[in-house]
């Protein structure tokens, strides 16, 4: 029995007294790790709070640690996620972006590290090694049947360090080492283009939004107005702090 129920950030909760549980309204499934205390999540109380993180996650779960992110994603709904160490952060919501979530809580059935991620046509693609998993972007994150499958079969490459698509575009850019290759997602079968040099010898992750293209490396990121400016650059754009810009951490 619930005293109240609510939906927040694509998750559903049953509240009773000072405790709450997550639940899946369609299946009735109750994810592990509950019940939890409202005073650590929904009600800010002195000396308590989920933003203090889980100590067992170490630097990977500390938003201000400067630990490199392995992948970033901006999806079709405007949500932005960052991935590292089997955890994900939500960056477009400051309330949720201050702490990490285990990967499987947002992406059902997924665990381990994400190497690259991108979104297209209402779906998000999460690359892990030589495999890719696909989830529907709307109504939470529902896995698409038939995945994971081989990245070589899906996109024509064996692996990728980073990937990005820009809003409204079917052009996918796959980064490996100091080169980027183009894939037209509208083609069947998909074919990967010739490698084009980048002004970076390596990047950890990449993302494209209406504000431009972001390449992430270590604790910093490099921003370009668009793909043309990135590919035409001879030197990397000035580095900026990921922690201070995306997580509001003190400099």
PDB file of N, CA and C in Angstrom, residues 118 120 125 127 151-157 159-160 162-166 169-175 180-196:
ATOM      1  N   UNK A 118      25.511   7.419 -28.267  1.00  0.00           N
ATOM      2  CA  UNK A 118      24.921   8.443 -29.120  1.00  0.00           C
ATOM      3  C   UNK A 118      23.422   8.187 -29.225  1.00  0.00           C
ATOM      4  N   UNK A 120      19.783   8.679 -31.796  1.00  0.00           N
ATOM      5  CA  UNK A 120      19.243   8.947 -33.129  1.00  0.00           C
ATOM      6  C   UNK A 120      17.863   8.327 -33.267  1.00  0.00           C
ATOM      7  N   UNK A 125      22.018   4.611 -28.213  1.00  0.00           N
ATOM      8  CA  UNK A 125      22.926   3.507 -28.492  1.00  0.00           C
ATOM      9  C   UNK A 125      24.078   3.569 -27.494  1.00  0.00           C
ATOM     10  N   UNK A 127      27.573   1.736 -26.464  1.00  0.00           N
ATOM     11  CA  UNK A 127      28.601   0.846 -26.983  1.00  0.00           C
ATOM     12  C   UNK A 127      29.480   0.364 -25.838  1.00  0.00           C
ATOM     13  N   UNK A 151      28.939  -4.635 -32.857  1.00  0.00           N
ATOM     14  CA  UNK A 151      29.101  -3.286 -33.377  1.00  0.00           C
ATOM     15  C   UNK A 151      29.513  -3.310 -34.847  1.00  0.00           C
ATOM     16  N   UNK A 152      30.328  -4.288 -35.224  1.00  0.00           N
ATOM     17  CA  UNK A 152      30.754  -4.422 -36.619  1.00  0.00           C
ATOM     18  C   UNK A 152      29.550  -4.631 -37.526  1.00  0.00           C
ATOM     19  N   UNK A 153      28.617  -5.416 -37.088  1.00  0.00           N
ATOM     20  CA  UNK A 153      27.414  -5.682 -37.874  1.00  0.00           C
ATOM     21  C   UNK A 153      26.486  -4.465 -37.913  1.00  0.00           C
ATOM     22  N   UNK A 154      26.406  -3.731 -36.817  1.00  0.00           N
ATOM     23  CA  UNK A 154      25.486  -2.598 -36.719  1.00  0.00           C
ATOM     24  C   UNK A 154      26.013  -1.354 -37.422  1.00  0.00           C
ATOM     25  N   UNK A 155      27.319  -1.043 -37.223  1.00  0.00           N
ATOM     26  CA  UNK A 155      27.851   0.232 -37.712  1.00  0.00           C
ATOM     27  C   UNK A 155      29.080   0.090 -38.603  1.00  0.00           C
ATOM     28  N   UNK A 156      29.619  -1.101 -38.739  1.00  0.00           N
ATOM     29  CA  UNK A 156      30.737  -1.300 -39.634  1.00  0.00           C
ATOM     30  C   UNK A 156      32.098  -1.054 -39.040  1.00  0.00           C
ATOM     31  N   UNK A 157      32.190  -0.979 -37.721  1.00  0.00           N
ATOM     32  CA  UNK A 157      33.482  -0.807 -37.044  1.00  0.00           C
ATOM     33  C   UNK A 157      33.562  -1.797 -35.889  1.00  0.00           C
ATOM     34  N   UNK A 159      35.114  -1.276 -32.909  1.00  0.00           N
ATOM     35  CA  UNK A 159      35.063  -0.593 -31.613  1.00  0.00           C
ATOM     36  C   UNK A 159      35.114   0.911 -31.856  1.00  0.00           C
ATOM     37  N   UNK A 160      34.926   1.697 -30.784  1.00  0.00           N
ATOM     38  CA  UNK A 160      34.977   3.157 -30.888  1.00  0.00           C
ATOM     39  C   UNK A 160      35.343   3.749 -29.539  1.00  0.00           C
ATOM     40  N   UNK A 162      34.726   7.058 -28.927  1.00  0.00           N
ATOM     41  CA  UNK A 162      33.680   8.051 -28.685  1.00  0.00           C
ATOM     42  C   UNK A 162      32.780   8.115 -29.911  1.00  0.00           C
ATOM     43  N   UNK A 163      31.583   8.660 -29.737  1.00  0.00           N
ATOM     44  CA  UNK A 163      30.639   8.773 -30.840  1.00  0.00           C
ATOM     45  C   UNK A 163      29.690   9.933 -30.563  1.00  0.00           C
ATOM     46  N   UNK A 164      29.196  10.557 -31.632  1.00  0.00           N
ATOM     47  CA  UNK A 164      28.185  11.601 -31.436  1.00  0.00           C
ATOM     48  C   UNK A 164      27.377  11.814 -32.707  1.00  0.00           C
ATOM     49  N   UNK A 165      26.140  12.230 -32.509  1.00  0.00           N
ATOM     50  CA  UNK A 165      25.278  12.749 -33.565  1.00  0.00           C
ATOM     51  C   UNK A 165      24.834  14.132 -33.123  1.00  0.00           C
ATOM     52  N   UNK A 166      24.552  15.001 -34.078  1.00  0.00           N
ATOM     53  CA  UNK A 166      24.063  16.337 -33.756  1.00  0.00           C
ATOM     54  C   UNK A 166      22.543  16.378 -33.882  1.00  0.00           C
ATOM     55  N   UNK A 169      20.146  15.380 -37.095  1.00  0.00           N
ATOM     56  CA  UNK A 169      21.009  14.848 -38.147  1.00  0.00           C
ATOM     57  C   UNK A 169      21.112  13.335 -38.055  1.00  0.00           C
ATOM     58  N   UNK A 170      21.194  12.670 -39.218  1.00  0.00           N
ATOM     59  CA  UNK A 170      21.393  11.222 -39.276  1.00  0.00           C
ATOM     60  C   UNK A 170      22.857  10.874 -39.487  1.00  0.00           C
ATOM     61  N   UNK A 171      23.742  11.851 -39.370  1.00  0.00           N
ATOM     62  CA  UNK A 171      25.168  11.605 -39.529  1.00  0.00           C
ATOM     63  C   UNK A 171      25.781  11.256 -38.180  1.00  0.00           C
ATOM     64  N   UNK A 172      26.404  10.096 -38.127  1.00  0.00           N
ATOM     65  CA  UNK A 172      27.070   9.628 -36.919  1.00  0.00           C
ATOM     66  C   UNK A 172      28.573   9.759 -37.109  1.00  0.00           C
ATOM     67  N   UNK A 173      29.242  10.312 -36.097  1.00  0.00           N
ATOM     68  CA  UNK A 173      30.694  10.467 -36.125  1.00  0.00           C
ATOM     69  C   UNK A 173      31.298   9.534 -35.084  1.00  0.00           C
ATOM     70  N   UNK A 174      32.143   8.607 -35.558  1.00  0.00           N
ATOM     71  CA  UNK A 174      32.802   7.633 -34.691  1.00  0.00           C
ATOM     72  C   UNK A 174      34.274   7.995 -34.564  1.00  0.00           C
ATOM     73  N   UNK A 175      34.733   8.158 -33.340  1.00  0.00           N
ATOM     74  CA  UNK A 175      36.109   8.579 -33.084  1.00  0.00           C
ATOM     75  C   UNK A 175      36.913   7.400 -32.542  1.00  0.00           C
ATOM     76  N   UNK A 180      38.353  10.538 -37.013  1.00  0.00           N
ATOM     77  CA  UNK A 180      36.906  10.391 -36.946  1.00  0.00           C
ATOM     78  C   UNK A 180      36.407   9.853 -38.275  1.00  0.00           C
ATOM     79  N   UNK A 181      35.395   9.004 -38.218  1.00  0.00           N
ATOM     80  CA  UNK A 181      34.816   8.423 -39.427  1.00  0.00           C
ATOM     81  C   UNK A 181      33.312   8.654 -39.413  1.00  0.00           C
ATOM     82  N   UNK A 182      32.743   8.899 -40.588  1.00  0.00           N
ATOM     83  CA  UNK A 182      31.332   9.230 -40.728  1.00  0.00           C
ATOM     84  C   UNK A 182      30.522   8.009 -41.142  1.00  0.00           C
ATOM     85  N   UNK A 183      29.352   7.852 -40.509  1.00  0.00           N
ATOM     86  CA  UNK A 183      28.406   6.812 -40.878  1.00  0.00           C
ATOM     87  C   UNK A 183      27.059   7.474 -41.128  1.00  0.00           C
ATOM     88  N   UNK A 184      26.464   7.225 -42.304  1.00  0.00           N
ATOM     89  CA  UNK A 184      25.117   7.710 -42.592  1.00  0.00           C
ATOM     90  C   UNK A 184      24.131   6.697 -42.041  1.00  0.00           C
ATOM     91  N   UNK A 185      23.421   7.065 -40.988  1.00  0.00           N
ATOM     92  CA  UNK A 185      22.519   6.133 -40.322  1.00  0.00           C
ATOM     93  C   UNK A 185      21.287   5.803 -41.165  1.00  0.00           C
ATOM     94  N   UNK A 186      21.049   6.563 -42.236  1.00  0.00           N
ATOM     95  CA  UNK A 186      19.913   6.295 -43.109  1.00  0.00           C
ATOM     96  C   UNK A 186      20.225   5.192 -44.118  1.00  0.00           C
ATOM     97  N   UNK A 187      21.493   4.878 -44.298  1.00  0.00           N
ATOM     98  CA  UNK A 187      21.885   3.856 -45.263  1.00  0.00           C
ATOM     99  C   UNK A 187      21.618   2.441 -44.741  1.00  0.00           C
ATOM    100  N   UNK A 188      21.305   1.535 -45.660  1.00  0.00           N
ATOM    101  CA  UNK A 188      21.171   0.123 -45.330  1.00  0.00           C
ATOM    102  C   UNK A 188      21.811  -0.687 -46.453  1.00  0.00           C
ATOM    103  N   UNK A 189      22.849  -1.485 -46.183  1.00  0.00           N
ATOM    104  CA  UNK A 189      23.548  -1.562 -44.899  1.00  0.00           C
ATOM    105  C   UNK A 189      24.385  -0.322 -44.663  1.00  0.00           C
ATOM    106  N   UNK A 190      24.748  -0.098 -43.431  1.00  0.00           N
ATOM    107  CA  UNK A 190      25.538   1.081 -43.097  1.00  0.00           C
ATOM    108  C   UNK A 190      27.003   0.863 -43.447  1.00  0.00           C
ATOM    109  N   UNK A 191      27.601   1.924 -43.995  1.00  0.00           N
ATOM    110  CA  UNK A 191      29.011   1.869 -44.377  1.00  0.00           C
ATOM    111  C   UNK A 191      29.759   3.004 -43.700  1.00  0.00           C
ATOM    112  N   UNK A 192      30.934   2.710 -43.221  1.00  0.00           N
ATOM    113  CA  UNK A 192      31.737   3.712 -42.536  1.00  0.00           C
ATOM    114  C   UNK A 192      32.654   4.397 -43.538  1.00  0.00           C
ATOM    115  N   UNK A 193      32.790   5.728 -43.404  1.00  0.00           N
ATOM    116  CA  UNK A 193      33.612   6.497 -44.319  1.00  0.00           C
ATOM    117  C   UNK A 193      35.093   6.412 -43.990  1.00  0.00           C
ATOM    118  N   UNK A 194      35.871   7.095 -44.811  1.00  0.00           N
ATOM    119  CA  UNK A 194      37.317   7.121 -44.619  1.00  0.00           C
ATOM    120  C   UNK A 194      37.670   7.943 -43.383  1.00  0.00           C
ATOM    121  N   UNK A 195      38.760   7.593 -42.691  1.00  0.00           N
ATOM    122  CA  UNK A 195      39.150   8.351 -41.489  1.00  0.00           C
ATOM    123  C   UNK A 195      39.608   9.763 -41.822  1.00  0.00           C
ATOM    124  N   UNK A 196      39.171  10.707 -41.006  1.00  0.00           N
ATOM    125  CA  UNK A 196      39.543  12.124 -41.139  1.00  0.00           C
ATOM    126  C   UNK A 196      40.287  12.530 -39.866  1.00  0.00           C
TER     127      UNK A 196
END
